[in-house]
GROMACS .gro file of C-alpha atoms in nm:
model
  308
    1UNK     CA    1   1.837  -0.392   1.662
    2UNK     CA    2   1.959  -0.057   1.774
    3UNK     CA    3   2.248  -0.004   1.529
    4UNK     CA    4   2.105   0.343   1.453
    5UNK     CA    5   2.036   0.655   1.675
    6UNK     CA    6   1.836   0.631   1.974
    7UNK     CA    7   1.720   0.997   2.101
    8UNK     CA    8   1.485   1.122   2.388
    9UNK     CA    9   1.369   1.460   2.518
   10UNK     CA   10   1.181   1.489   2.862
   11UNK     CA   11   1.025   1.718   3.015
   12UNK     CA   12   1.103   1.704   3.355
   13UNK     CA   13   1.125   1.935   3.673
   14UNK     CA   14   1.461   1.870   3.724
   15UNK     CA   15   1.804   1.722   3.615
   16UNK     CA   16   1.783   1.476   3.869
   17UNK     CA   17   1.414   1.390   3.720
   18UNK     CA   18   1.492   1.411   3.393
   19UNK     CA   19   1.821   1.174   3.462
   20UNK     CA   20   1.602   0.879   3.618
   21UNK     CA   21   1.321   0.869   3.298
   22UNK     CA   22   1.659   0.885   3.077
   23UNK     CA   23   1.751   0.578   3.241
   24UNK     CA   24   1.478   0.408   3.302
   25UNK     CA   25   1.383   0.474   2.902
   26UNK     CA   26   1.775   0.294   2.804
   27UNK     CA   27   1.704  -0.014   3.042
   28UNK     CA   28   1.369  -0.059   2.863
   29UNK     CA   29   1.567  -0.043   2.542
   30UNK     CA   30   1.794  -0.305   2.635
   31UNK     CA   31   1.535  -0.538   2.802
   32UNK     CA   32   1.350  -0.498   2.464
   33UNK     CA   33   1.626  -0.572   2.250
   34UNK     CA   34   1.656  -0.926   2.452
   35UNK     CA   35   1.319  -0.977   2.391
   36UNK     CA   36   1.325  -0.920   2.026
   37UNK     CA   37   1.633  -0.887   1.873
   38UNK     CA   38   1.717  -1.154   1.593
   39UNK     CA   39   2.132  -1.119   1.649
   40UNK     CA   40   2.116  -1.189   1.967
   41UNK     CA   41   2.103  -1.553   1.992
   42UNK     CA   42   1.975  -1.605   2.300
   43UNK     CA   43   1.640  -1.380   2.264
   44UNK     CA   44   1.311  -1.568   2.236
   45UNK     CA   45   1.326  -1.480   1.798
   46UNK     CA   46   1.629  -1.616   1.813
   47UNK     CA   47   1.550  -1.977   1.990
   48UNK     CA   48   1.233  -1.951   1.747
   49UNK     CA   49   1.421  -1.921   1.442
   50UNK     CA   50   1.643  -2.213   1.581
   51UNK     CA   51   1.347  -2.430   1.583
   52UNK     CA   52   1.172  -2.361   1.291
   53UNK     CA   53   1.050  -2.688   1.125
   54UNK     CA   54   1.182  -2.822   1.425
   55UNK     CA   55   0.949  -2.734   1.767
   56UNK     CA   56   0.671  -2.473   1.898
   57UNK     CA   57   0.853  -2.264   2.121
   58UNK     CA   58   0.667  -2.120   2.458
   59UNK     CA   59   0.688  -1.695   2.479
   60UNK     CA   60   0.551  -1.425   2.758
   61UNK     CA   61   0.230  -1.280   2.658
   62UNK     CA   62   0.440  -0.929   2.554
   63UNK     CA   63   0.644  -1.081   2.262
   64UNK     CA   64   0.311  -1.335   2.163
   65UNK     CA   65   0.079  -1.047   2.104
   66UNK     CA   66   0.323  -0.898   1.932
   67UNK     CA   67   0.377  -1.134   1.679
   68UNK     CA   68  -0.014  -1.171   1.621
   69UNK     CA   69  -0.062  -0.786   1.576
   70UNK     CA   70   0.241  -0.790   1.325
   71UNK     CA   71   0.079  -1.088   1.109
   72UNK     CA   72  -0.240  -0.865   1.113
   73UNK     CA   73  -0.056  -0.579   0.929
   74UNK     CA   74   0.081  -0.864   0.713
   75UNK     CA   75  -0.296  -0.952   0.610
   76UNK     CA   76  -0.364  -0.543   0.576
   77UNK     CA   77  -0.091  -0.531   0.342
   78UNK     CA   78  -0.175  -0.818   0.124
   79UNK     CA   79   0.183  -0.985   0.263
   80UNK     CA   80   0.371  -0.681   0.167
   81UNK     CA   81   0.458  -0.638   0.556
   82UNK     CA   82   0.594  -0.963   0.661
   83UNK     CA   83   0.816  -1.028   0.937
   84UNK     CA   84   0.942  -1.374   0.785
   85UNK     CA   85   1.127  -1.123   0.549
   86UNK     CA   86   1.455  -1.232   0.781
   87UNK     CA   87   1.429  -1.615   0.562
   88UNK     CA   88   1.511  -1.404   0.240
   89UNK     CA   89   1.822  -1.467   0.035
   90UNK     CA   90   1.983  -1.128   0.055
   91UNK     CA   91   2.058  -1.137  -0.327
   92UNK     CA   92   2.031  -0.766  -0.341
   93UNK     CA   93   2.332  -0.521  -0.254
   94UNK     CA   94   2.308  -0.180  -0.203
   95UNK     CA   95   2.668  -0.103  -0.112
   96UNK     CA   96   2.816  -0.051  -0.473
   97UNK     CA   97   2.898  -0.369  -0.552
   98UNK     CA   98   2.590  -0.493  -0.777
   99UNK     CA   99   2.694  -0.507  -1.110
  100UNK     CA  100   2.370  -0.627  -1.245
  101UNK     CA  101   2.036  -0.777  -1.157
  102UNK     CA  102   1.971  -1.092  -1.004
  103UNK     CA  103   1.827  -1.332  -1.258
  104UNK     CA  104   1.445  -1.369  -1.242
  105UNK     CA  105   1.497  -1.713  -1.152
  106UNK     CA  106   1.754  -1.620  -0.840
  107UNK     CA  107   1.482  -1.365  -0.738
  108UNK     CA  108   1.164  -1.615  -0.691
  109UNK     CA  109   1.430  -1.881  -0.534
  110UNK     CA  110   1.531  -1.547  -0.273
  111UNK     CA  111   1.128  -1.564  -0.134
  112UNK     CA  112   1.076  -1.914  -0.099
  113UNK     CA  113   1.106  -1.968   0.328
  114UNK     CA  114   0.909  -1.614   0.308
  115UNK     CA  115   0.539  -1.668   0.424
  116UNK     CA  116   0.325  -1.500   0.730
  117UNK     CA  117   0.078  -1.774   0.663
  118UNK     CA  118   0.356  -1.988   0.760
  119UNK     CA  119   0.397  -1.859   1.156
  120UNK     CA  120   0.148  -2.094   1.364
  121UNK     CA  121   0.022  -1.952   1.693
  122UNK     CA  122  -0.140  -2.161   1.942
  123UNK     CA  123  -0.323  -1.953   2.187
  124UNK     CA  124  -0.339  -2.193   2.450
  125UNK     CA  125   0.010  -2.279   2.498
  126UNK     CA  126   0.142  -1.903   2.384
  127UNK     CA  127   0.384  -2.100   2.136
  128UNK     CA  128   0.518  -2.008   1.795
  129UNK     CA  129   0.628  -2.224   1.506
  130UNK     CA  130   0.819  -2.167   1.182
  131UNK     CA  131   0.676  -2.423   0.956
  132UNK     CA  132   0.968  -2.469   0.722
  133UNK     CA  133   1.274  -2.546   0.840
  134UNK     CA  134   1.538  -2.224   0.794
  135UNK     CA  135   1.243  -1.985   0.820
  136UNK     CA  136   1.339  -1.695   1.006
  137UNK     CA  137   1.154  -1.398   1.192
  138UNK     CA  138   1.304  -1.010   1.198
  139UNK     CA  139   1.118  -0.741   1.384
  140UNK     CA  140   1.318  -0.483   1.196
  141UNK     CA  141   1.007  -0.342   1.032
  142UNK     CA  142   0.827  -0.328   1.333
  143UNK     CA  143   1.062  -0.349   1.609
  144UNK     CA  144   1.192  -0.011   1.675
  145UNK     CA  145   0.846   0.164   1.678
  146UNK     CA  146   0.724  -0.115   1.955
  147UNK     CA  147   1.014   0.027   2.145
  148UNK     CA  148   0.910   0.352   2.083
  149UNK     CA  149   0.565   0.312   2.225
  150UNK     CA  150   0.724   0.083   2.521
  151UNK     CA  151   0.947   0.370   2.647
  152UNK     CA  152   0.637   0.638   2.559
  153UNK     CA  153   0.407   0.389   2.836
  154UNK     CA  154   0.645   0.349   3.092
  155UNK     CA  155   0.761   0.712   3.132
  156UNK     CA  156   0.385   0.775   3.144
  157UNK     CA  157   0.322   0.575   3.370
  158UNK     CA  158   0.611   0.686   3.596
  159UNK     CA  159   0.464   1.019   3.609
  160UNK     CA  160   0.673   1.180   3.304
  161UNK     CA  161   0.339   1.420   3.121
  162UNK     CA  162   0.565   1.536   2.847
  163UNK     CA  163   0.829   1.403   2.585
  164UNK     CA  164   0.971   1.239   2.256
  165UNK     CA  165   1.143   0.888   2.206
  166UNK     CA  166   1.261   0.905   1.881
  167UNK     CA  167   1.399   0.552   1.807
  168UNK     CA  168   1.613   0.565   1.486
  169UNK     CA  169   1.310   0.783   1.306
  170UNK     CA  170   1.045   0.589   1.442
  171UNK     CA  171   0.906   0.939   1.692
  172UNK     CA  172   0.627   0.831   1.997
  173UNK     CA  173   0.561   1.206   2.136
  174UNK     CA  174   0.301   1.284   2.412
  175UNK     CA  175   0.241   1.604   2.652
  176UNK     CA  176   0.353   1.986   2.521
  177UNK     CA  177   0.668   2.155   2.506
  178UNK     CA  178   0.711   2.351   2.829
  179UNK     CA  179   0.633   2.660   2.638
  180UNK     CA  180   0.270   2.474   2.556
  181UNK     CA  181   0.285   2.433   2.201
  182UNK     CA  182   0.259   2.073   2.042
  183UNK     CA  183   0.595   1.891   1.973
  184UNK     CA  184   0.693   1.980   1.625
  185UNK     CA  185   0.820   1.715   1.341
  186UNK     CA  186   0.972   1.754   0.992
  187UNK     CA  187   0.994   1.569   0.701
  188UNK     CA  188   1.274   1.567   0.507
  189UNK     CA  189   1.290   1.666   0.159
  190UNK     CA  190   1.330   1.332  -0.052
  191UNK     CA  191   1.461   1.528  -0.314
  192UNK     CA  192   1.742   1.714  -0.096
  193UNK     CA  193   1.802   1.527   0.237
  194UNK     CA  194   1.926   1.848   0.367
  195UNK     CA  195   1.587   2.018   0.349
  196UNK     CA  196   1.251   2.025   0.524
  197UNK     CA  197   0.963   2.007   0.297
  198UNK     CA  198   0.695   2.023   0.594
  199UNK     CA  199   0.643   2.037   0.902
  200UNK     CA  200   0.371   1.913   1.138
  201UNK     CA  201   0.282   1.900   1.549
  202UNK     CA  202   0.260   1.583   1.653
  203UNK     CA  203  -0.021   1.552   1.988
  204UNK     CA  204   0.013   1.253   2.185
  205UNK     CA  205   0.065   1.061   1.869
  206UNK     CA  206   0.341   0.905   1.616
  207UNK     CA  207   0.515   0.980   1.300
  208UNK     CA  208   0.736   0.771   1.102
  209UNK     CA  209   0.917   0.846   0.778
  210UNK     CA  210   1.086   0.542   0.574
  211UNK     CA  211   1.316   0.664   0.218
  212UNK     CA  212   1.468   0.531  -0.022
  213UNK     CA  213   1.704   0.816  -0.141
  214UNK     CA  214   1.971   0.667   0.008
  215UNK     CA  215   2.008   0.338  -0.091
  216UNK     CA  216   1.933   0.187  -0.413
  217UNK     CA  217   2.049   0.072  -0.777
  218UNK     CA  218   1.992   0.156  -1.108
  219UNK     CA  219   1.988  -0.096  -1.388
  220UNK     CA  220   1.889   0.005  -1.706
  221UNK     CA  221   1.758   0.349  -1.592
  222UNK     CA  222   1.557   0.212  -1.359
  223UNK     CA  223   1.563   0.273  -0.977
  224UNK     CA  224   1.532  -0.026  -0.762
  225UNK     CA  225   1.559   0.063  -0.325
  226UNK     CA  226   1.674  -0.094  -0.058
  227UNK     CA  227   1.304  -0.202   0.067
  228UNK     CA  228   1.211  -0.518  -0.120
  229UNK     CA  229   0.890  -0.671  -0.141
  230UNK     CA  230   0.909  -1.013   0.034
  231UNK     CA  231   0.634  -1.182  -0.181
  232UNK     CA  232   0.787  -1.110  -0.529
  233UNK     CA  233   1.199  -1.061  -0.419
  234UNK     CA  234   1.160  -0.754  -0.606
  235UNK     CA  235   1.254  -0.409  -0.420
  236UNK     CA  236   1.019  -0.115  -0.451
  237UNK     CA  237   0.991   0.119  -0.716
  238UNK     CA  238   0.811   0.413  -0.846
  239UNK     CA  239   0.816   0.579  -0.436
  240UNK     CA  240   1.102   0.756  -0.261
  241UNK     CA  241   0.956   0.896   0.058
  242UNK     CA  242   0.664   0.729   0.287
  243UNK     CA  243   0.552   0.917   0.579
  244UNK     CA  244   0.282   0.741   0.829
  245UNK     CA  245   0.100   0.939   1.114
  246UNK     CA  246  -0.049   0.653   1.394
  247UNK     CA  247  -0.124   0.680   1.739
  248UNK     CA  248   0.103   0.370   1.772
  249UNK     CA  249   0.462   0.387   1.649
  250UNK     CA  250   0.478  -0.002   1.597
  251UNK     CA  251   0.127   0.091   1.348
  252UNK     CA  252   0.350   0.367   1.161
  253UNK     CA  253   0.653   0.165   1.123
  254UNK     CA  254   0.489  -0.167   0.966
  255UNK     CA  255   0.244   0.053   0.757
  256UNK     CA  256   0.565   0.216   0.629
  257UNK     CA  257   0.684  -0.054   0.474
  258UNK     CA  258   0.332  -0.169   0.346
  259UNK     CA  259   0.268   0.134   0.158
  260UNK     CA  260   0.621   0.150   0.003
  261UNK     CA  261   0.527  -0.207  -0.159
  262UNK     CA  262   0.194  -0.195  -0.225
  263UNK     CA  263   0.217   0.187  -0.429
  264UNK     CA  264   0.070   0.532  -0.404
  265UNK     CA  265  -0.275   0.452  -0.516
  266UNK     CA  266  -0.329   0.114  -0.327
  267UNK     CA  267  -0.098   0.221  -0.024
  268UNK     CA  268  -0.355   0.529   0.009
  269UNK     CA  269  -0.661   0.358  -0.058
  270UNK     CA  270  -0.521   0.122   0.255
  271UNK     CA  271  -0.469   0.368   0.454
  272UNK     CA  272  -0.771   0.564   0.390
  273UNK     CA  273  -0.937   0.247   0.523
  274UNK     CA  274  -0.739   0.256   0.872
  275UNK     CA  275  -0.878   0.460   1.121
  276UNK     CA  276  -0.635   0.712   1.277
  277UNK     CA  277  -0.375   0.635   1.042
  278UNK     CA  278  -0.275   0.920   0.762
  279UNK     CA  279  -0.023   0.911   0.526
  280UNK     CA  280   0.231   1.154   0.301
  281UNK     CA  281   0.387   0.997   0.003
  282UNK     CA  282   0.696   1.154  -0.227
  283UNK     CA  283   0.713   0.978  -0.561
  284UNK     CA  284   1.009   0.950  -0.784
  285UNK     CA  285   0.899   1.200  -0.971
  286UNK     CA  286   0.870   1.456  -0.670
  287UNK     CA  287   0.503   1.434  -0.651
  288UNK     CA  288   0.362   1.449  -0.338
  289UNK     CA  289   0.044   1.250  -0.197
  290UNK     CA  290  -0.158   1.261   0.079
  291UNK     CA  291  -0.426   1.027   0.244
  292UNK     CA  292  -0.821   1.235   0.263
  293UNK     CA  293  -0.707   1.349   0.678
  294UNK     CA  294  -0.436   1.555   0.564
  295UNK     CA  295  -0.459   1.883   0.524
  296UNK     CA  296  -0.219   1.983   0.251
  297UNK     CA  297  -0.339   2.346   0.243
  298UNK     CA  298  -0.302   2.377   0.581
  299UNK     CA  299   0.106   2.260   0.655
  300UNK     CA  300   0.205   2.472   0.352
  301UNK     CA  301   0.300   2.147   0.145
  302UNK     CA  302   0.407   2.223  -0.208
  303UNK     CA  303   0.107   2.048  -0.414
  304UNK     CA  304   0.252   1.911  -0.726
  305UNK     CA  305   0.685   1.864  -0.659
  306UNK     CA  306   0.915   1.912  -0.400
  307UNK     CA  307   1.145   2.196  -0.430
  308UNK     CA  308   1.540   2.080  -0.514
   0.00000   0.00000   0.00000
């Protein structure tokens, strides 16, 4: 799962302090990652995957609730979330080496195994079953802001008032700075990865930013990223930049992805509907928009485009 960066800050009143939450935040990483990691094929995903159409398989409460809360963002987001993404045909390649487009045909065949609907949960027994055999479950769009929030709860609870886990972009910050001002986050600049377009302080909350300026094709002057929708088998268009504030990271993360698929002006009206939850979104265009709790006026975001 943890292929990218993994970063923490602490506030501590020593090294030796500061040493042990550093620690104690990497062992949570790794127990997490053999909780939930889909490579690993020993992890409880992993033996689930292996018996889909097969068996229920038996989980701890942690990893059981967890699935249930990600199948709820899969019902926010009319499906656009959905952590049976991991049964689509990766027909898509973002590497260079698409020439041109899947056929409409190879697309629809891509999303077949793909179905939240299709994950059965039995609360009594705490089992979950793939209906369809080579159905598969990925907590990539989810995954690293639950660890996020895990390392954020433990280090509170051992006493550490102030910090940031900041789990490949997915941020969980609580407490001050030691100078007491808020932790500070930016967004990057869609437009030029090198620049900030705003900044914001981020108070015992969560923050997480998923772009497509990166990774995606053009086919007939039309921009298709990396983040595909796993109803259609068609990536997301029209967006570049999707920036969700939560007081849960694992919230931000999934809603991330949501808004991407569902568009600016039913991604908005979604998350104008979630309480807590804001939301900044770049267009291709350079356009930025903002759910009705942000403040544009008062972070100094550019209105209509962001600067090159």
């Amino acid at each position: 799962m943890l292929t990218s960066p993994f970063e923490m800050t602490v506030v501590a009143k020593d090294t030796v302090e500061g040493n042990l939450y550093i620690d104690a935040a990497i062992a949570e990483v790794s127990r997490i990652e053999h909780l939930i990691s889909d490579w690993i094929p020993t992890t409880p995903i992993s033996i689930i995957n292996q018996n889909a159409g097969i068996a229920p398989i038996k989980v701890d409460e942690e990893l059981f609730e967890l699935l249930k809360r990600a199948v709820k963002m899969s019902k926010i987001t009319d499906g656009a979330f959905d952590i049976s993404y991991a049964s689509m045909d990766k027909i898509w390649k973002f590497d260079g080496s698409m020439k041109k487009m899947p056929s409409p045909d190879e697309i629809k065949e891509s999303v077949r195994l793909v179905g939240f609907e299709k994950i059965i949960f039995d609360e009594n027994n705490k089992t979950v079953f793939l209906k369809d055999k080579g159905m598969k479950l990925g907590l990539g769009g989810i995954g690293q802001g639950f660890i996020a929030d895990k390392i954020r709860d433990l280090l509170k609870n051992k006493g550490c008032t102030s910090g940031i886990a900041n789990v490949s972009g997915d941020i969980a910050a609580w407490g001050k700075q030691p100078n007491g001002k808020p932790w500070t986050i930016g967004i990057i600049n869609p437009m030029n990865k090198n620049k900030i377009f705003a900044t914001f302080p981020l108070v015992d909350s969560s923050v997480e930013t998923s772009g497509t300026y990166e990774k995606y094709v053009v086919f007939d002057d039309v921009r298709y990223s990396h983040i595909i929708n796993p109803k259609t088998g068609y990536p997301a268009q029209g967006i570049v930049s999707v920036t969700i504030f939560a007081k849960q990271t694992e919230v931000a993360d999934g809603m991330a992805k949501g808004v991407f698929l569902l568009g600016v002006e039913a991604g908005l009206n979604r998350i104008d509907q979630l309480k807590g939850v804001e939301c900044i979104i770049v267009d291709d265009k350079g356009k930025i928009f903002a759910s009705k709790g942000i403040d544009m006026e008062k972070f100094d975001i550019a209105h209509e485009f962001v600067k090159k």
